[in-house]
C-alpha cells in the first residue's frame, strides 16, 4: 500500500510522514520516502524546472512501486503538482491512498520556508500549486494540535491496512 502525502512546501508533509512512520512501523513493515531526501540522495542530477520535476516525480513513483511490491507500507511525502501523476498512482499501485495537507493561505504566507528566497521555480511562489485531484483524505493544517490531526490520519490508514 502507498500512502501519498501531498501539499505545498511547508505544509507539514515531512513532519506528518515521519510521525505516521513511527506509529505504523511498530506493527507493519514500513518504508518512508520523502521527496526532499530522494532529491538529495538519488535525484541530485535534477533541477527544479518543470521537466525535471516530472522526472523526479516519476522516479519517486517507481521507488514507491518497488517497495510496495516488496510488501512494505510505503509512506511518501511529496508536493505532487502533476495531476496526471496523481491519476496514474491510482492505477499504478495495488493499494493507494492520497492525503492532502491543505494550509490556509494567510497562515501559509506567515510561515518561513527553507531556501525559498534563494531558489527559483519554487512551488507556491514561482509555480502555482494546483489543488489536487480528489484526495482520499484532506487535512487542514493550521499548525495547532497536530496530535488530533495525526490521530485522524492514523485512523484513516488503519481502515485499509
PDB file of C-alpha atoms in Angstrom:
ATOM      1  CA  UNK A   1       0.000   0.000   0.000  1.00  0.00           C
ATOM      2  CA  UNK A   2       1.198   3.504  -0.813  1.00  0.00           C
ATOM      3  CA  UNK A   3       0.192   6.489   1.321  1.00  0.00           C
ATOM      4  CA  UNK A   4       0.890   9.571  -0.839  1.00  0.00           C
ATOM      5  CA  UNK A   5       1.031  12.676   1.377  1.00  0.00           C
ATOM      6  CA  UNK A   6       0.881  15.822  -0.720  1.00  0.00           C
ATOM      7  CA  UNK A   7       0.801  19.569  -0.239  1.00  0.00           C
ATOM      8  CA  UNK A   8       2.776  22.749  -0.695  1.00  0.00           C
ATOM      9  CA  UNK A   9       6.288  23.107   0.605  1.00  0.00           C
ATOM     10  CA  UNK A  10       5.993  23.856   4.302  1.00  0.00           C
ATOM     11  CA  UNK A  11       2.534  22.283   4.701  1.00  0.00           C
ATOM     12  CA  UNK A  12       3.774  19.626   7.145  1.00  0.00           C
ATOM     13  CA  UNK A  13       4.221  16.673   4.780  1.00  0.00           C
ATOM     14  CA  UNK A  14       7.571  15.519   6.131  1.00  0.00           C
ATOM     15  CA  UNK A  15       6.549  16.102   9.747  1.00  0.00           C
ATOM     16  CA  UNK A  16       3.372  14.021   9.444  1.00  0.00           C
ATOM     17  CA  UNK A  17       5.040  11.341   7.305  1.00  0.00           C
ATOM     18  CA  UNK A  18       7.699  10.793   9.993  1.00  0.00           C
ATOM     19  CA  UNK A  19       5.077  10.626  12.745  1.00  0.00           C
ATOM     20  CA  UNK A  20       2.960   8.164  10.735  1.00  0.00           C
ATOM     21  CA  UNK A  21       6.039   6.042  10.095  1.00  0.00           C
ATOM     22  CA  UNK A  22       6.948   5.993  13.810  1.00  0.00           C
ATOM     23  CA  UNK A  23       3.478   4.746  14.733  1.00  0.00           C
ATOM     24  CA  UNK A  24       2.773   2.273  11.929  1.00  0.00           C
ATOM     25  CA  UNK A  25       6.259   0.781  11.632  1.00  0.00           C
ATOM     26  CA  UNK A  26       5.708  -0.860  15.038  1.00  0.00           C
ATOM     27  CA  UNK A  27       3.034  -3.176  13.632  1.00  0.00           C
ATOM     28  CA  UNK A  28       3.777  -3.353   9.907  1.00  0.00           C
ATOM     29  CA  UNK A  29       6.992  -3.036   7.944  1.00  0.00           C
ATOM     30  CA  UNK A  30       7.017   0.471   6.505  1.00  0.00           C
ATOM     31  CA  UNK A  31       9.255   2.463   4.230  1.00  0.00           C
ATOM     32  CA  UNK A  32       9.388   6.252   4.362  1.00  0.00           C
ATOM     33  CA  UNK A  33      10.098   8.153   1.162  1.00  0.00           C
ATOM     34  CA  UNK A  34      10.499  11.912   1.434  1.00  0.00           C
ATOM     35  CA  UNK A  35      10.671  13.976  -1.741  1.00  0.00           C
ATOM     36  CA  UNK A  36      13.454  16.182  -0.354  1.00  0.00           C
ATOM     37  CA  UNK A  37      15.551  13.150   0.628  1.00  0.00           C
ATOM     38  CA  UNK A  38      15.088  11.490  -2.759  1.00  0.00           C
ATOM     39  CA  UNK A  39      16.173  14.684  -4.457  1.00  0.00           C
ATOM     40  CA  UNK A  40      19.214  14.984  -2.163  1.00  0.00           C
ATOM     41  CA  UNK A  41      20.452  11.377  -2.403  1.00  0.00           C
ATOM     42  CA  UNK A  42      19.138   9.995  -5.702  1.00  0.00           C
ATOM     43  CA  UNK A  43      17.913  12.814  -7.936  1.00  0.00           C
ATOM     44  CA  UNK A  44      20.674  15.343  -7.288  1.00  0.00           C
ATOM     45  CA  UNK A  45      21.189  15.478 -11.050  1.00  0.00           C
ATOM     46  CA  UNK A  46      17.850  17.252 -11.495  1.00  0.00           C
ATOM     47  CA  UNK A  47      16.989  20.937 -11.359  1.00  0.00           C
ATOM     48  CA  UNK A  48      13.694  22.470 -10.271  1.00  0.00           C
ATOM     49  CA  UNK A  49      12.443  23.043 -13.827  1.00  0.00           C
ATOM     50  CA  UNK A  50       9.025  21.647 -14.727  1.00  0.00           C
ATOM     51  CA  UNK A  51      10.561  18.927 -16.913  1.00  0.00           C
ATOM     52  CA  UNK A  52      12.975  17.827 -14.171  1.00  0.00           C
ATOM     53  CA  UNK A  53      10.170  17.937 -11.596  1.00  0.00           C
ATOM     54  CA  UNK A  54       8.256  15.468 -13.779  1.00  0.00           C
ATOM     55  CA  UNK A  55      11.277  13.155 -13.917  1.00  0.00           C
ATOM     56  CA  UNK A  56      11.677  13.449 -10.136  1.00  0.00           C
ATOM     57  CA  UNK A  57       8.009  12.593  -9.603  1.00  0.00           C
ATOM     58  CA  UNK A  58       8.224   9.563 -11.921  1.00  0.00           C
ATOM     59  CA  UNK A  59      11.318   8.248 -10.156  1.00  0.00           C
ATOM     60  CA  UNK A  60       9.582   8.609  -6.806  1.00  0.00           C
ATOM     61  CA  UNK A  61       6.564   6.718  -8.205  1.00  0.00           C
ATOM     62  CA  UNK A  62       8.901   3.926  -9.317  1.00  0.00           C
ATOM     63  CA  UNK A  63      10.614   3.816  -5.931  1.00  0.00           C
ATOM     64  CA  UNK A  64       7.233   3.579  -4.198  1.00  0.00           C
ATOM     65  CA  UNK A  65       6.166   0.799  -6.549  1.00  0.00           C
ATOM     66  CA  UNK A  66       9.362  -1.144  -5.838  1.00  0.00           C
ATOM     67  CA  UNK A  67       8.774  -1.076  -2.080  1.00  0.00           C
ATOM     68  CA  UNK A  68       5.063  -1.776  -2.414  1.00  0.00           C
ATOM     69  CA  UNK A  69       5.908  -4.885  -4.448  1.00  0.00           C
ATOM     70  CA  UNK A  70       8.238  -5.938  -1.595  1.00  0.00           C
ATOM     71  CA  UNK A  71       5.164  -5.791   0.693  1.00  0.00           C
ATOM     72  CA  UNK A  72       6.066  -2.592   2.535  1.00  0.00           C
ATOM     73  CA  UNK A  73       3.552   0.004   3.591  1.00  0.00           C
ATOM     74  CA  UNK A  74       5.046   2.989   1.769  1.00  0.00           C
ATOM     75  CA  UNK A  75       4.623   6.450   3.234  1.00  0.00           C
ATOM     76  CA  UNK A  76       5.619   9.064   0.678  1.00  0.00           C
ATOM     77  CA  UNK A  77       5.689  12.820   1.246  1.00  0.00           C
ATOM     78  CA  UNK A  78       5.897  14.789  -1.981  1.00  0.00           C
ATOM     79  CA  UNK A  79       4.487  18.035  -3.382  1.00  0.00           C
ATOM     80  CA  UNK A  80       2.873  16.120  -6.259  1.00  0.00           C
ATOM     81  CA  UNK A  81       1.999  19.052  -8.512  1.00  0.00           C
ATOM     82  CA  UNK A  82       1.143  16.942 -11.553  1.00  0.00           C
ATOM     83  CA  UNK A  83      -2.476  15.802 -11.661  1.00  0.00           C
ATOM     84  CA  UNK A  84      -1.575  13.268 -14.353  1.00  0.00           C
ATOM     85  CA  UNK A  85       0.772  11.526 -11.907  1.00  0.00           C
ATOM     86  CA  UNK A  86      -1.908  11.518  -9.199  1.00  0.00           C
ATOM     87  CA  UNK A  87      -4.289   9.782 -11.609  1.00  0.00           C
ATOM     88  CA  UNK A  88      -1.587   7.309 -12.636  1.00  0.00           C
ATOM     89  CA  UNK A  89      -0.943   6.474  -8.984  1.00  0.00           C
ATOM     90  CA  UNK A  90      -4.479   5.174  -8.619  1.00  0.00           C
ATOM     91  CA  UNK A  91      -3.761   2.666 -11.399  1.00  0.00           C
ATOM     92  CA  UNK A  92      -0.073   2.025 -10.730  1.00  0.00           C
ATOM     93  CA  UNK A  93      -0.230   0.963  -7.096  1.00  0.00           C
ATOM     94  CA  UNK A  94      -2.020  -2.075  -5.738  1.00  0.00           C
ATOM     95  CA  UNK A  95      -3.480  -0.014  -2.886  1.00  0.00           C
ATOM     96  CA  UNK A  96      -3.226   3.762  -2.943  1.00  0.00           C
ATOM     97  CA  UNK A  97      -4.461   6.467  -0.590  1.00  0.00           C
ATOM     98  CA  UNK A  98      -3.763  10.149  -1.167  1.00  0.00           C
ATOM     99  CA  UNK A  99      -3.711  12.526   1.801  1.00  0.00           C
ATOM    100  CA  UNK A 100      -3.712  16.240   1.083  1.00  0.00           C
ATOM    101  CA  UNK A 101      -2.323  18.622   3.699  1.00  0.00           C
ATOM    102  CA  UNK A 102      -4.037  21.877   2.931  1.00  0.00           C
ATOM    103  CA  UNK A 103      -2.930  25.146   4.526  1.00  0.00           C
ATOM    104  CA  UNK A 104      -4.930  28.350   4.752  1.00  0.00           C
ATOM    105  CA  UNK A 105      -3.222  30.922   2.512  1.00  0.00           C
ATOM    106  CA  UNK A 106      -2.947  33.527   5.316  1.00  0.00           C
ATOM    107  CA  UNK A 107      -1.187  31.032   7.591  1.00  0.00           C
ATOM    108  CA  UNK A 108       0.950  29.791   4.722  1.00  0.00           C
ATOM    109  CA  UNK A 109       2.257  33.282   3.894  1.00  0.00           C
ATOM    110  CA  UNK A 110       3.221  33.957   7.525  1.00  0.00           C
ATOM    111  CA  UNK A 111       5.475  30.901   7.736  1.00  0.00           C
ATOM    112  CA  UNK A 112       9.106  30.935   6.624  1.00  0.00           C
ATOM    113  CA  UNK A 113      10.187  28.253   4.187  1.00  0.00           C
ATOM    114  CA  UNK A 114      13.571  26.693   3.566  1.00  0.00           C
ATOM    115  CA  UNK A 115      15.501  28.021   0.567  1.00  0.00           C
ATOM    116  CA  UNK A 116      12.532  29.866  -0.919  1.00  0.00           C
ATOM    117  CA  UNK A 117      14.249  33.194  -1.155  1.00  0.00           C
ATOM    118  CA  UNK A 118      17.331  31.576  -2.689  1.00  0.00           C
ATOM    119  CA  UNK A 119      15.815  29.267  -5.312  1.00  0.00           C
ATOM    120  CA  UNK A 120      13.888  29.787  -8.493  1.00  0.00           C
ATOM    121  CA  UNK A 121      10.916  27.657  -9.565  1.00  0.00           C
ATOM    122  CA  UNK A 122       9.561  27.316  -6.032  1.00  0.00           C
ATOM    123  CA  UNK A 123       6.087  25.787  -5.828  1.00  0.00           C
ATOM    124  CA  UNK A 124       3.796  28.259  -4.126  1.00  0.00           C
ATOM    125  CA  UNK A 125       5.968  31.198  -5.134  1.00  0.00           C
ATOM    126  CA  UNK A 126       7.021  30.843  -8.805  1.00  0.00           C
ATOM    127  CA  UNK A 127       4.929  27.782  -9.697  1.00  0.00           C
ATOM    128  CA  UNK A 128       1.247  27.572  -8.804  1.00  0.00           C
ATOM    129  CA  UNK A 129       0.353  24.676  -6.542  1.00  0.00           C
ATOM    130  CA  UNK A 130      -2.750  23.181  -8.178  1.00  0.00           C
ATOM    131  CA  UNK A 131      -5.480  21.847  -5.942  1.00  0.00           C
ATOM    132  CA  UNK A 132      -5.024  18.078  -6.144  1.00  0.00           C
ATOM    133  CA  UNK A 133      -7.435  15.693  -7.775  1.00  0.00           C
ATOM    134  CA  UNK A 134      -9.871  14.196  -5.300  1.00  0.00           C
ATOM    135  CA  UNK A 135      -7.822  13.089  -2.306  1.00  0.00           C
ATOM    136  CA  UNK A 136      -8.959  10.267  -0.069  1.00  0.00           C
ATOM    137  CA  UNK A 137      -8.387  12.468   2.984  1.00  0.00           C
ATOM    138  CA  UNK A 138      -7.850  16.208   3.302  1.00  0.00           C
ATOM    139  CA  UNK A 139      -6.421  17.735   6.474  1.00  0.00           C
ATOM    140  CA  UNK A 140      -6.475  21.478   7.026  1.00  0.00           C
ATOM    141  CA  UNK A 141      -3.169  22.071   8.771  1.00  0.00           C
ATOM    142  CA  UNK A 142      -3.284  25.189  10.930  1.00  0.00           C
ATOM    143  CA  UNK A 143      -0.096  24.101  12.746  1.00  0.00           C
ATOM    144  CA  UNK A 144      -2.006  23.710  16.014  1.00  0.00           C
ATOM    145  CA  UNK A 145      -2.885  20.495  17.825  1.00  0.00           C
ATOM    146  CA  UNK A 146      -1.014  18.195  15.456  1.00  0.00           C
ATOM    147  CA  UNK A 147      -1.897  15.191  17.637  1.00  0.00           C
ATOM    148  CA  UNK A 148      -5.597  15.293  16.722  1.00  0.00           C
ATOM    149  CA  UNK A 149      -4.727  15.569  13.023  1.00  0.00           C
ATOM    150  CA  UNK A 150      -2.259  12.697  13.332  1.00  0.00           C
ATOM    151  CA  UNK A 151      -4.869  10.588  15.124  1.00  0.00           C
ATOM    152  CA  UNK A 152      -7.351  11.238  12.293  1.00  0.00           C
ATOM    153  CA  UNK A 153      -4.749  10.226   9.673  1.00  0.00           C
ATOM    154  CA  UNK A 154      -3.777   7.036  11.524  1.00  0.00           C
ATOM    155  CA  UNK A 155      -7.433   6.072  11.983  1.00  0.00           C
ATOM    156  CA  UNK A 156      -7.978   6.597   8.249  1.00  0.00           C
ATOM    157  CA  UNK A 157      -4.958   4.492   7.231  1.00  0.00           C
ATOM    158  CA  UNK A 158      -5.825   1.705   9.683  1.00  0.00           C
ATOM    159  CA  UNK A 159      -9.107   1.144   7.823  1.00  0.00           C
ATOM    160  CA  UNK A 160      -7.120  -0.001   4.776  1.00  0.00           C
ATOM    161  CA  UNK A 161      -4.151  -1.934   6.125  1.00  0.00           C
TER     162      UNK A 161
END
